[in-house]
Amino acid sequence: MSSAVLVLEDGRTFRGTTFGAQGRTLGEAVFCTGMTGYQETLTDPSYHRQIVVATAPQIGNTGWNQEDGEAASAQDPNKIWVAGYVVRDPARRTSSWRSTGTLQDQLEAQNVVGIAGIDTRALVRHLRTRGSMRAGVFSGDALGTSDEMLEQVVGQPSMLGADLAGEVTTGAGYTIEPSGDARFTVVAVDLGIKTNTPRMFAERGIRVHVVPSNTTIEQVLELNPDGVFLSNGPGDPATADTSVALTRQVLERELPLFGICFGNQIFGRALGRGTYKMKFGHRGMNIPVIEHTTGRIAITAQNHGFALEGEAGEEFDTDFGRARISHTCANDGTVEGVELIDGSAFSVQYHPEAAAGPHDAAYLFDRFTSVLQEKK
């Protein structure tokens, strides 16, 4: 194995060995606390332009398969969206009956530059202290002096102000049909949607029209939807003015609305709330969230570096009626959901479709189905 270097924008460096392709990659260094599900993480469009650090010490033991990819917007659901991958101990042997290849081979095939053999505990402690920051992984011919590599890292744009949804959205609309008769029709605005989301709707008898992020309200209405869904996605929600405008137009027409992750931030902005960049974000599948109307706590999968402004249980006026902060994170109080009090529109910051788990929040799809039923 040849040598590789991870360089952070504050000058901290970690030296290890190549993992995946050789070369150079730049992005924002973030850490993910999921113990399993690395294939779902790597193929999640929300990780576009991010170098993901795995806190689990060993990665790759279940290999790679053709079923678990989440890159719904791409022709290949197994397209890897992360900018780079940082692990401590790559598995030497694949052990899963579902595996069709190794993680190493897949990273190489998709030209994803990574690094292995570094102290990921020290790296994560550094990112938790200093915050997520610009970074680069260098190996092979891309290796240079410390100053040369640091110059490339600090020369890249920040995630703050990054408009990325348009880079991951589908190029053309497509439809996912339910297995039986369609009870309802939903238009899903693809801001970086995951494969499992339309599947969750289809299981509930809902036809899903997935449309590009720049779709107009006229194009939405032509599909005669019973409701509208705003998906997850990457980037700074403060840049997504087009999606916010569409959301307001949907609310003006009193169509039921459901949003997740990036969609939560878009919905919140449409209601007049601001957003901000978090210090190191929430990324993993073990994050507790409190639903304030019931006191119920769900263990959730999350991937976000931005959040809505607000406090637990806060109520406020909007152009579309009274609203409230419905969910917050039990760890740090971050806003995790917002809703119109009349129940017609709501969103959460986490992933109720949650491939590869947990499934505590899957009931939210049932809740939206009930809203569609009441409206109809």
PDB file of N, CA, C and O in Angstrom, residues 12-85:
ATOM      1  N   ARG A  12      -3.785  20.728  10.466  1.00  0.00           N
ATOM      2  CA  ARG A  12      -3.616  19.398  11.070  1.00  0.00           C
ATOM      3  C   ARG A  12      -3.551  18.354   9.962  1.00  0.00           C
ATOM      4  O   ARG A  12      -4.349  18.378   9.010  1.00  0.00           O
ATOM      5  N   THR A  13      -2.634  17.416  10.060  1.00  0.00           N
ATOM      6  CA  THR A  13      -2.487  16.362   9.061  1.00  0.00           C
ATOM      7  C   THR A  13      -2.511  14.991   9.718  1.00  0.00           C
ATOM      8  O   THR A  13      -2.102  14.824  10.870  1.00  0.00           O
ATOM      9  N   PHE A  14      -2.994  14.009   8.970  1.00  0.00           N
ATOM     10  CA  PHE A  14      -3.024  12.613   9.404  1.00  0.00           C
ATOM     11  C   PHE A  14      -2.456  11.776   8.264  1.00  0.00           C
ATOM     12  O   PHE A  14      -2.931  11.871   7.129  1.00  0.00           O
ATOM     13  N   ARG A  15      -1.473  10.953   8.567  1.00  0.00           N
ATOM     14  CA  ARG A  15      -0.825  10.144   7.538  1.00  0.00           C
ATOM     15  C   ARG A  15      -1.243   8.683   7.675  1.00  0.00           C
ATOM     16  O   ARG A  15      -1.293   8.136   8.775  1.00  0.00           O
ATOM     17  N   GLY A  16      -1.557   8.089   6.522  1.00  0.00           N
ATOM     18  CA  GLY A  16      -1.970   6.697   6.510  1.00  0.00           C
ATOM     19  C   GLY A  16      -1.636   6.065   5.177  1.00  0.00           C
ATOM     20  O   GLY A  16      -0.631   6.419   4.552  1.00  0.00           O
ATOM     21  N   THR A  17      -2.489   5.158   4.722  1.00  0.00           N
ATOM     22  CA  THR A  17      -2.277   4.464   3.451  1.00  0.00           C
ATOM     23  C   THR A  17      -3.479   4.677   2.540  1.00  0.00           C
ATOM     24  O   THR A  17      -4.572   5.035   2.995  1.00  0.00           O
ATOM     25  N   THR A  18      -3.291   4.434   1.264  1.00  0.00           N
ATOM     26  CA  THR A  18      -4.375   4.635   0.303  1.00  0.00           C
ATOM     27  C   THR A  18      -5.509   3.644   0.568  1.00  0.00           C
ATOM     28  O   THR A  18      -5.291   2.495   0.960  1.00  0.00           O
ATOM     29  N   PHE A  19      -6.721   4.108   0.339  1.00  0.00           N
ATOM     30  CA  PHE A  19      -7.916   3.279   0.438  1.00  0.00           C
ATOM     31  C   PHE A  19      -8.823   3.702  -0.706  1.00  0.00           C
ATOM     32  O   PHE A  19      -9.263   4.844  -0.759  1.00  0.00           O
ATOM     33  N   GLY A  20      -9.085   2.794  -1.635  1.00  0.00           N
ATOM     34  CA  GLY A  20      -9.806   3.173  -2.838  1.00  0.00           C
ATOM     35  C   GLY A  20      -8.841   3.672  -3.892  1.00  0.00           C
ATOM     36  O   GLY A  20      -7.723   3.177  -4.029  1.00  0.00           O
ATOM     37  N   ALA A  21      -9.252   4.709  -4.625  1.00  0.00           N
ATOM     38  CA  ALA A  21      -8.429   5.231  -5.710  1.00  0.00           C
ATOM     39  C   ALA A  21      -7.304   6.105  -5.165  1.00  0.00           C
ATOM     40  O   ALA A  21      -7.379   6.636  -4.055  1.00  0.00           O
ATOM     41  N   GLN A  22      -6.268   6.253  -5.974  1.00  0.00           N
ATOM     42  CA  GLN A  22      -5.196   7.198  -5.664  1.00  0.00           C
ATOM     43  C   GLN A  22      -5.463   8.517  -6.373  1.00  0.00           C
ATOM     44  O   GLN A  22      -6.108   8.567  -7.414  1.00  0.00           O
ATOM     45  N   GLY A  23      -4.952   9.591  -5.774  1.00  0.00           N
ATOM     46  CA  GLY A  23      -5.119  10.905  -6.384  1.00  0.00           C
ATOM     47  C   GLY A  23      -5.391  11.962  -5.341  1.00  0.00           C
ATOM     48  O   GLY A  23      -4.872  11.902  -4.225  1.00  0.00           O
ATOM     49  N   ARG A  24      -6.240  12.919  -5.701  1.00  0.00           N
ATOM     50  CA  ARG A  24      -6.573  14.020  -4.800  1.00  0.00           C
ATOM     51  C   ARG A  24      -8.075  14.187  -4.759  1.00  0.00           C
ATOM     52  O   ARG A  24      -8.752  14.066  -5.780  1.00  0.00           O
ATOM     53  N   THR A  25      -8.603  14.445  -3.575  1.00  0.00           N
ATOM     54  CA  THR A  25     -10.000  14.822  -3.445  1.00  0.00           C
ATOM     55  C   THR A  25     -10.118  15.928  -2.408  1.00  0.00           C
ATOM     56  O   THR A  25      -9.363  15.956  -1.422  1.00  0.00           O
ATOM     57  N   LEU A  26     -11.039  16.845  -2.639  1.00  0.00           N
ATOM     58  CA  LEU A  26     -11.286  17.970  -1.737  1.00  0.00           C
ATOM     59  C   LEU A  26     -12.745  17.952  -1.301  1.00  0.00           C
ATOM     60  O   LEU A  26     -13.628  17.535  -2.050  1.00  0.00           O
ATOM     61  N   GLY A  27     -13.012  18.421  -0.092  1.00  0.00           N
ATOM     62  CA  GLY A  27     -14.375  18.487   0.413  1.00  0.00           C
ATOM     63  C   GLY A  27     -14.383  18.913   1.860  1.00  0.00           C
ATOM     64  O   GLY A  27     -13.354  19.287   2.434  1.00  0.00           O
ATOM     65  N   GLU A  28     -15.563  18.858   2.461  1.00  0.00           N
ATOM     66  CA  GLU A  28     -15.710  19.187   3.878  1.00  0.00           C
ATOM     67  C   GLU A  28     -15.567  17.912   4.693  1.00  0.00           C
ATOM     68  O   GLU A  28     -16.272  16.926   4.447  1.00  0.00           O
ATOM     69  N   ALA A  29     -14.667  17.898   5.672  1.00  0.00           N
ATOM     70  CA  ALA A  29     -14.468  16.737   6.529  1.00  0.00           C
ATOM     71  C   ALA A  29     -15.562  16.675   7.586  1.00  0.00           C
ATOM     72  O   ALA A  29     -15.731  17.611   8.376  1.00  0.00           O
ATOM     73  N   VAL A  30     -16.331  15.581   7.581  1.00  0.00           N
ATOM     74  CA  VAL A  30     -17.407  15.363   8.553  1.00  0.00           C
ATOM     75  C   VAL A  30     -17.291  13.929   9.064  1.00  0.00           C
ATOM     76  O   VAL A  30     -16.681  13.082   8.417  1.00  0.00           O
ATOM     77  N   PHE A  31     -17.883  13.651  10.217  1.00  0.00           N
ATOM     78  CA  PHE A  31     -17.826  12.284  10.737  1.00  0.00           C
ATOM     79  C   PHE A  31     -19.225  11.700  10.857  1.00  0.00           C
ATOM     80  O   PHE A  31     -20.191  12.402  11.128  1.00  0.00           O
ATOM     81  N   CYS A  32     -19.310  10.391  10.627  1.00  0.00           N
ATOM     82  CA  CYS A  32     -20.574   9.660  10.697  1.00  0.00           C
ATOM     83  C   CYS A  32     -20.460   8.571  11.758  1.00  0.00           C
ATOM     84  O   CYS A  32     -19.527   7.762  11.724  1.00  0.00           O
ATOM     85  N   THR A  33     -21.414   8.547  12.678  1.00  0.00           N
ATOM     86  CA  THR A  33     -21.344   7.639  13.823  1.00  0.00           C
ATOM     87  C   THR A  33     -22.051   6.312  13.593  1.00  0.00           C
ATOM     88  O   THR A  33     -22.187   5.518  14.523  1.00  0.00           O
ATOM     89  N   GLY A  34     -22.533   6.039  12.380  1.00  0.00           N
ATOM     90  CA  GLY A  34     -23.209   4.779  12.108  1.00  0.00           C
ATOM     91  C   GLY A  34     -22.256   3.600  12.227  1.00  0.00           C
ATOM     92  O   GLY A  34     -21.153   3.619  11.681  1.00  0.00           O
ATOM     93  N   MET A  35     -22.694   2.562  12.924  1.00  0.00           N
ATOM     94  CA  MET A  35     -21.874   1.360  13.070  1.00  0.00           C
ATOM     95  C   MET A  35     -22.024   0.432  11.869  1.00  0.00           C
ATOM     96  O   MET A  35     -21.194  -0.447  11.635  1.00  0.00           O
ATOM     97  N   THR A  36     -23.124   0.557  11.131  1.00  0.00           N
ATOM     98  CA  THR A  36     -23.388  -0.264   9.954  1.00  0.00           C
ATOM     99  C   THR A  36     -23.890   0.636   8.832  1.00  0.00           C
ATOM    100  O   THR A  36     -24.052   1.845   9.011  1.00  0.00           O
ATOM    101  N   GLY A  37     -24.145   0.017   7.666  1.00  0.00           N
ATOM    102  CA  GLY A  37     -24.775   0.761   6.586  1.00  0.00           C
ATOM    103  C   GLY A  37     -23.856   1.682   5.814  1.00  0.00           C
ATOM    104  O   GLY A  37     -24.305   2.702   5.292  1.00  0.00           O
ATOM    105  N   TYR A  38     -22.575   1.322   5.685  1.00  0.00           N
ATOM    106  CA  TYR A  38     -21.664   2.229   4.978  1.00  0.00           C
ATOM    107  C   TYR A  38     -22.012   2.373   3.500  1.00  0.00           C
ATOM    108  O   TYR A  38     -21.785   3.420   2.906  1.00  0.00           O
ATOM    109  N   GLN A  39     -22.606   1.349   2.895  1.00  0.00           N
ATOM    110  CA  GLN A  39     -22.979   1.474   1.482  1.00  0.00           C
ATOM    111  C   GLN A  39     -24.070   2.516   1.306  1.00  0.00           C
ATOM    112  O   GLN A  39     -24.040   3.321   0.368  1.00  0.00           O
ATOM    113  N   GLU A  40     -25.047   2.529   2.216  1.00  0.00           N
ATOM    114  CA  GLU A  40     -26.097   3.544   2.157  1.00  0.00           C
ATOM    115  C   GLU A  40     -25.522   4.944   2.372  1.00  0.00           C
ATOM    116  O   GLU A  40     -25.945   5.915   1.731  1.00  0.00           O
ATOM    117  N   THR A  41     -24.564   5.049   3.274  1.00  0.00           N
ATOM    118  CA  THR A  41     -23.922   6.344   3.525  1.00  0.00           C
ATOM    119  C   THR A  41     -23.183   6.835   2.291  1.00  0.00           C
ATOM    120  O   THR A  41     -23.344   7.984   1.865  1.00  0.00           O
ATOM    121  N   LEU A  42     -22.375   5.987   1.698  1.00  0.00           N
ATOM    122  CA  LEU A  42     -21.546   6.397   0.571  1.00  0.00           C
ATOM    123  C   LEU A  42     -22.378   6.792  -0.637  1.00  0.00           C
ATOM    124  O   LEU A  42     -21.971   7.662  -1.426  1.00  0.00           O
ATOM    125  N   THR A  43     -23.550   6.189  -0.816  1.00  0.00           N
ATOM    126  CA  THR A  43     -24.383   6.459  -1.985  1.00  0.00           C
ATOM    127  C   THR A  43     -25.475   7.495  -1.723  1.00  0.00           C
ATOM    128  O   THR A  43     -26.275   7.781  -2.609  1.00  0.00           O
ATOM    129  N   ASP A  44     -25.512   8.075  -0.537  1.00  0.00           N
ATOM    130  CA  ASP A  44     -26.505   9.098  -0.189  1.00  0.00           C
ATOM    131  C   ASP A  44     -26.115  10.428  -0.830  1.00  0.00           C
ATOM    132  O   ASP A  44     -25.048  10.971  -0.526  1.00  0.00           O
ATOM    133  N   PRO A  45     -26.951  10.993  -1.727  1.00  0.00           N
ATOM    134  CA  PRO A  45     -26.599  12.266  -2.374  1.00  0.00           C
ATOM    135  C   PRO A  45     -26.399  13.420  -1.400  1.00  0.00           C
ATOM    136  O   PRO A  45     -25.752  14.413  -1.742  1.00  0.00           O
ATOM    137  N   SER A  46     -26.927  13.311  -0.185  1.00  0.00           N
ATOM    138  CA  SER A  46     -26.749  14.378   0.807  1.00  0.00           C
ATOM    139  C   SER A  46     -25.292  14.547   1.215  1.00  0.00           C
ATOM    140  O   SER A  46     -24.918  15.574   1.781  1.00  0.00           O
ATOM    141  N   TYR A  47     -24.454  13.529   0.938  1.00  0.00           N
ATOM    142  CA  TYR A  47     -23.027  13.606   1.279  1.00  0.00           C
ATOM    143  C   TYR A  47     -22.187  14.177   0.137  1.00  0.00           C
ATOM    144  O   TYR A  47     -20.954  14.148   0.209  1.00  0.00           O
ATOM    145  N   HIS A  48     -22.830  14.683  -0.894  1.00  0.00           N
ATOM    146  CA  HIS A  48     -22.095  15.281  -2.013  1.00  0.00           C
ATOM    147  C   HIS A  48     -21.139  16.362  -1.503  1.00  0.00           C
ATOM    148  O   HIS A  48     -21.509  17.201  -0.700  1.00  0.00           O
ATOM    149  N   ARG A  49     -19.887  16.291  -1.925  1.00  0.00           N
ATOM    150  CA  ARG A  49     -18.807  17.229  -1.609  1.00  0.00           C
ATOM    151  C   ARG A  49     -18.350  17.137  -0.157  1.00  0.00           C
ATOM    152  O   ARG A  49     -17.769  18.071   0.383  1.00  0.00           O
ATOM    153  N   GLN A  50     -18.563  15.982   0.473  1.00  0.00           N
ATOM    154  CA  GLN A  50     -18.097  15.802   1.843  1.00  0.00           C
ATOM    155  C   GLN A  50     -17.160  14.601   1.935  1.00  0.00           C
ATOM    156  O   GLN A  50     -17.388  13.564   1.306  1.00  0.00           O
ATOM    157  N   ILE A  51     -16.096  14.765   2.697  1.00  0.00           N
ATOM    158  CA  ILE A  51     -15.163  13.680   2.995  1.00  0.00           C
ATOM    159  C   ILE A  51     -15.623  13.075   4.317  1.00  0.00           C
ATOM    160  O   ILE A  51     -15.548  13.713   5.366  1.00  0.00           O
ATOM    161  N   VAL A  52     -16.128  11.851   4.256  1.00  0.00           N
ATOM    162  CA  VAL A  52     -16.768  11.225   5.407  1.00  0.00           C
ATOM    163  C   VAL A  52     -15.755  10.418   6.208  1.00  0.00           C
ATOM    164  O   VAL A  52     -15.043   9.565   5.660  1.00  0.00           O
ATOM    165  N   VAL A  53     -15.716  10.672   7.507  1.00  0.00           N
ATOM    166  CA  VAL A  53     -14.880   9.935   8.454  1.00  0.00           C
ATOM    167  C   VAL A  53     -15.762   8.931   9.183  1.00  0.00           C
ATOM    168  O   VAL A  53     -16.738   9.318   9.831  1.00  0.00           O
ATOM    169  N   ALA A  54     -15.449   7.648   9.086  1.00  0.00           N
ATOM    170  CA  ALA A  54     -16.219   6.613   9.775  1.00  0.00           C
ATOM    171  C   ALA A  54     -15.704   6.463  11.196  1.00  0.00           C
ATOM    172  O   ALA A  54     -14.513   6.218  11.413  1.00  0.00           O
ATOM    173  N   THR A  55     -16.602   6.612  12.181  1.00  0.00           N
ATOM    174  CA  THR A  55     -16.182   6.425  13.564  1.00  0.00           C
ATOM    175  C   THR A  55     -16.094   4.941  13.919  1.00  0.00           C
ATOM    176  O   THR A  55     -15.369   4.573  14.839  1.00  0.00           O
ATOM    177  N   ALA A  56     -16.856   4.082  13.226  1.00  0.00           N
ATOM    178  CA  ALA A  56     -16.723   2.636  13.443  1.00  0.00           C
ATOM    179  C   ALA A  56     -15.312   2.215  13.036  1.00  0.00           C
ATOM    180  O   ALA A  56     -14.838   2.602  11.960  1.00  0.00           O
ATOM    181  N   PRO A  57     -14.621   1.428  13.862  1.00  0.00           N
ATOM    182  CA  PRO A  57     -13.203   1.163  13.596  1.00  0.00           C
ATOM    183  C   PRO A  57     -12.937   0.284  12.388  1.00  0.00           C
ATOM    184  O   PRO A  57     -11.910   0.440  11.726  1.00  0.00           O
ATOM    185  N   GLN A  58     -13.856  -0.644  12.078  1.00  0.00           N
ATOM    186  CA  GLN A  58     -13.618  -1.515  10.931  1.00  0.00           C
ATOM    187  C   GLN A  58     -14.733  -1.320   9.903  1.00  0.00           C
ATOM    188  O   GLN A  58     -15.918  -1.371  10.233  1.00  0.00           O
ATOM    189  N   ILE A  59     -14.342  -1.095   8.667  1.00  0.00           N
ATOM    190  CA  ILE A  59     -15.275  -0.829   7.583  1.00  0.00           C
ATOM    191  C   ILE A  59     -14.973  -1.774   6.421  1.00  0.00           C
ATOM    192  O   ILE A  59     -13.812  -2.025   6.096  1.00  0.00           O
ATOM    193  N   GLY A  60     -16.029  -2.290   5.783  1.00  0.00           N
ATOM    194  CA  GLY A  60     -15.861  -3.098   4.592  1.00  0.00           C
ATOM    195  C   GLY A  60     -16.102  -4.576   4.777  1.00  0.00           C
ATOM    196  O   GLY A  60     -15.987  -5.343   3.814  1.00  0.00           O
ATOM    197  N   ASN A  61     -16.453  -4.998   5.993  1.00  0.00           N
ATOM    198  CA  ASN A  61     -16.547  -6.440   6.247  1.00  0.00           C
ATOM    199  C   ASN A  61     -17.713  -7.098   5.517  1.00  0.00           C
ATOM    200  O   ASN A  61     -17.680  -8.309   5.264  1.00  0.00           O
ATOM    201  N   THR A  62     -18.757  -6.353   5.169  1.00  0.00           N
ATOM    202  CA  THR A  62     -19.878  -6.941   4.419  1.00  0.00           C
ATOM    203  C   THR A  62     -19.774  -6.674   2.925  1.00  0.00           C
ATOM    204  O   THR A  62     -20.695  -6.993   2.175  1.00  0.00           O
ATOM    205  N   GLY A  63     -18.669  -6.095   2.492  1.00  0.00           N
ATOM    206  CA  GLY A  63     -18.444  -5.902   1.069  1.00  0.00           C
ATOM    207  C   GLY A  63     -19.384  -4.900   0.430  1.00  0.00           C
ATOM    208  O   GLY A  63     -19.762  -3.896   1.039  1.00  0.00           O
ATOM    209  N   TRP A  64     -19.771  -5.179  -0.799  1.00  0.00           N
ATOM    210  CA  TRP A  64     -20.643  -4.303  -1.596  1.00  0.00           C
ATOM    211  C   TRP A  64     -21.658  -5.177  -2.308  1.00  0.00           C
ATOM    212  O   TRP A  64     -21.340  -6.281  -2.740  1.00  0.00           O
ATOM    213  N   ASN A  65     -22.893  -4.718  -2.409  1.00  0.00           N
ATOM    214  CA  ASN A  65     -23.907  -5.503  -3.115  1.00  0.00           C
ATOM    215  C   ASN A  65     -24.668  -4.613  -4.099  1.00  0.00           C
ATOM    216  O   ASN A  65     -24.436  -3.409  -4.174  1.00  0.00           O
ATOM    217  N   GLN A  66     -25.582  -5.182  -4.840  1.00  0.00           N
ATOM    218  CA  GLN A  66     -26.311  -4.457  -5.880  1.00  0.00           C
ATOM    219  C   GLN A  66     -27.696  -4.007  -5.435  1.00  0.00           C
ATOM    220  O   GLN A  66     -28.494  -3.546  -6.260  1.00  0.00           O
ATOM    221  N   GLU A  67     -27.981  -4.099  -4.133  1.00  0.00           N
ATOM    222  CA  GLU A  67     -29.339  -3.834  -3.651  1.00  0.00           C
ATOM    223  C   GLU A  67     -29.455  -2.633  -2.715  1.00  0.00           C
ATOM    224  O   GLU A  67     -30.538  -2.062  -2.594  1.00  0.00           O
ATOM    225  N   ASP A  68     -28.382  -2.245  -2.044  1.00  0.00           N
ATOM    226  CA  ASP A  68     -28.493  -1.282  -0.950  1.00  0.00           C
ATOM    227  C   ASP A  68     -28.163   0.151  -1.327  1.00  0.00           C
ATOM    228  O   ASP A  68     -28.178   1.028  -0.471  1.00  0.00           O
ATOM    229  N   GLY A  69     -27.847   0.425  -2.587  1.00  0.00           N
ATOM    230  CA  GLY A  69     -27.508   1.780  -2.988  1.00  0.00           C
ATOM    231  C   GLY A  69     -28.684   2.733  -2.831  1.00  0.00           C
ATOM    232  O   GLY A  69     -29.842   2.358  -3.054  1.00  0.00           O
ATOM    233  N   GLU A  70     -28.407   3.973  -2.461  1.00  0.00           N
ATOM    234  CA  GLU A  70     -29.448   4.970  -2.207  1.00  0.00           C
ATOM    235  C   GLU A  70     -29.414   6.152  -3.172  1.00  0.00           C
ATOM    236  O   GLU A  70     -30.118   7.130  -2.989  1.00  0.00           O
ATOM    237  N   ALA A  71     -28.608   6.050  -4.233  1.00  0.00           N
ATOM    238  CA  ALA A  71     -28.467   7.179  -5.162  1.00  0.00           C
ATOM    239  C   ALA A  71     -29.613   7.184  -6.162  1.00  0.00           C
ATOM    240  O   ALA A  71     -29.448   6.872  -7.348  1.00  0.00           O
ATOM    241  N   ALA A  72     -30.804   7.567  -5.706  1.00  0.00           N
ATOM    242  CA  ALA A  72     -31.998   7.487  -6.545  1.00  0.00           C
ATOM    243  C   ALA A  72     -31.917   8.389  -7.762  1.00  0.00           C
ATOM    244  O   ALA A  72     -32.475   8.082  -8.813  1.00  0.00           O
ATOM    245  N   SER A  73     -31.248   9.524  -7.644  1.00  0.00           N
ATOM    246  CA  SER A  73     -31.226  10.489  -8.736  1.00  0.00           C
ATOM    247  C   SER A  73     -30.309  10.059  -9.869  1.00  0.00           C
ATOM    248  O   SER A  73     -30.421  10.577 -10.979  1.00  0.00           O
ATOM    249  N   ALA A  74     -29.386   9.160  -9.604  1.00  0.00           N
ATOM    250  CA  ALA A  74     -28.442   8.714 -10.613  1.00  0.00           C
ATOM    251  C   ALA A  74     -29.006   7.504 -11.359  1.00  0.00           C
ATOM    252  O   ALA A  74     -29.892   6.806 -10.863  1.00  0.00           O
ATOM    253  N   GLN A  75     -28.488   7.261 -12.558  1.00  0.00           N
ATOM    254  CA  GLN A  75     -28.892   6.068 -13.293  1.00  0.00           C
ATOM    255  C   GLN A  75     -28.489   4.818 -12.532  1.00  0.00           C
ATOM    256  O   GLN A  75     -29.182   3.801 -12.577  1.00  0.00           O
ATOM    257  N   ASP A  76     -27.385   4.885 -11.824  1.00  0.00           N
ATOM    258  CA  ASP A  76     -26.915   3.764 -11.026  1.00  0.00           C
ATOM    259  C   ASP A  76     -27.157   4.066  -9.555  1.00  0.00           C
ATOM    260  O   ASP A  76     -26.552   4.989  -8.992  1.00  0.00           O
ATOM    261  N   PRO A  77     -28.041   3.313  -8.880  1.00  0.00           N
ATOM    262  CA  PRO A  77     -28.299   3.592  -7.455  1.00  0.00           C
ATOM    263  C   PRO A  77     -27.075   3.372  -6.584  1.00  0.00           C
ATOM    264  O   PRO A  77     -27.050   3.814  -5.437  1.00  0.00           O
ATOM    265  N   ASN A  78     -26.049   2.690  -7.105  1.00  0.00           N
ATOM    266  CA  ASN A  78     -24.825   2.475  -6.341  1.00  0.00           C
ATOM    267  C   ASN A  78     -23.754   3.516  -6.636  1.00  0.00           C
ATOM    268  O   ASN A  78     -22.587   3.322  -6.277  1.00  0.00           O
ATOM    269  N   LYS A  79     -24.129   4.611  -7.275  1.00  0.00           N
ATOM    270  CA  LYS A  79     -23.179   5.708  -7.476  1.00  0.00           C
ATOM    271  C   LYS A  79     -22.751   6.258  -6.122  1.00  0.00           C
ATOM    272  O   LYS A  79     -23.584   6.567  -5.260  1.00  0.00           O
ATOM    273  N   ILE A  80     -21.464   6.391  -5.920  1.00  0.00           N
ATOM    274  CA  ILE A  80     -20.942   6.940  -4.662  1.00  0.00           C
ATOM    275  C   ILE A  80     -20.891   8.460  -4.762  1.00  0.00           C
ATOM    276  O   ILE A  80     -20.269   9.013  -5.675  1.00  0.00           O
ATOM    277  N   TRP A  81     -21.541   9.127  -3.810  1.00  0.00           N
ATOM    278  CA  TRP A  81     -21.614  10.594  -3.832  1.00  0.00           C
ATOM    279  C   TRP A  81     -20.584  11.257  -2.928  1.00  0.00           C
ATOM    280  O   TRP A  81     -20.295  12.442  -3.086  1.00  0.00           O
ATOM    281  N   VAL A  82     -20.060  10.554  -1.919  1.00  0.00           N
ATOM    282  CA  VAL A  82     -19.106  11.202  -1.016  1.00  0.00           C
ATOM    283  C   VAL A  82     -17.877  11.636  -1.806  1.00  0.00           C
ATOM    284  O   VAL A  82     -17.487  11.002  -2.803  1.00  0.00           O
ATOM    285  N   ALA A  83     -17.252  12.721  -1.348  1.00  0.00           N
ATOM    286  CA  ALA A  83     -16.035  13.204  -2.013  1.00  0.00           C
ATOM    287  C   ALA A  83     -14.836  12.343  -1.659  1.00  0.00           C
ATOM    288  O   ALA A  83     -13.909  12.189  -2.461  1.00  0.00           O
ATOM    289  N   GLY A  84     -14.814  11.766  -0.463  1.00  0.00           N
ATOM    290  CA  GLY A  84     -13.709  10.930  -0.015  1.00  0.00           C
ATOM    291  C   GLY A  84     -14.131  10.137   1.200  1.00  0.00           C
ATOM    292  O   GLY A  84     -15.157  10.430   1.828  1.00  0.00           O
ATOM    293  N   TYR A  85     -13.334   9.120   1.542  1.00  0.00           N
ATOM    294  CA  TYR A  85     -13.693   8.241   2.651  1.00  0.00           C
ATOM    295  C   TYR A  85     -12.466   8.016   3.524  1.00  0.00           C
ATOM    296  O   TYR A  85     -11.374   7.722   3.029  1.00  0.00           O
TER     297      TYR A  85
END
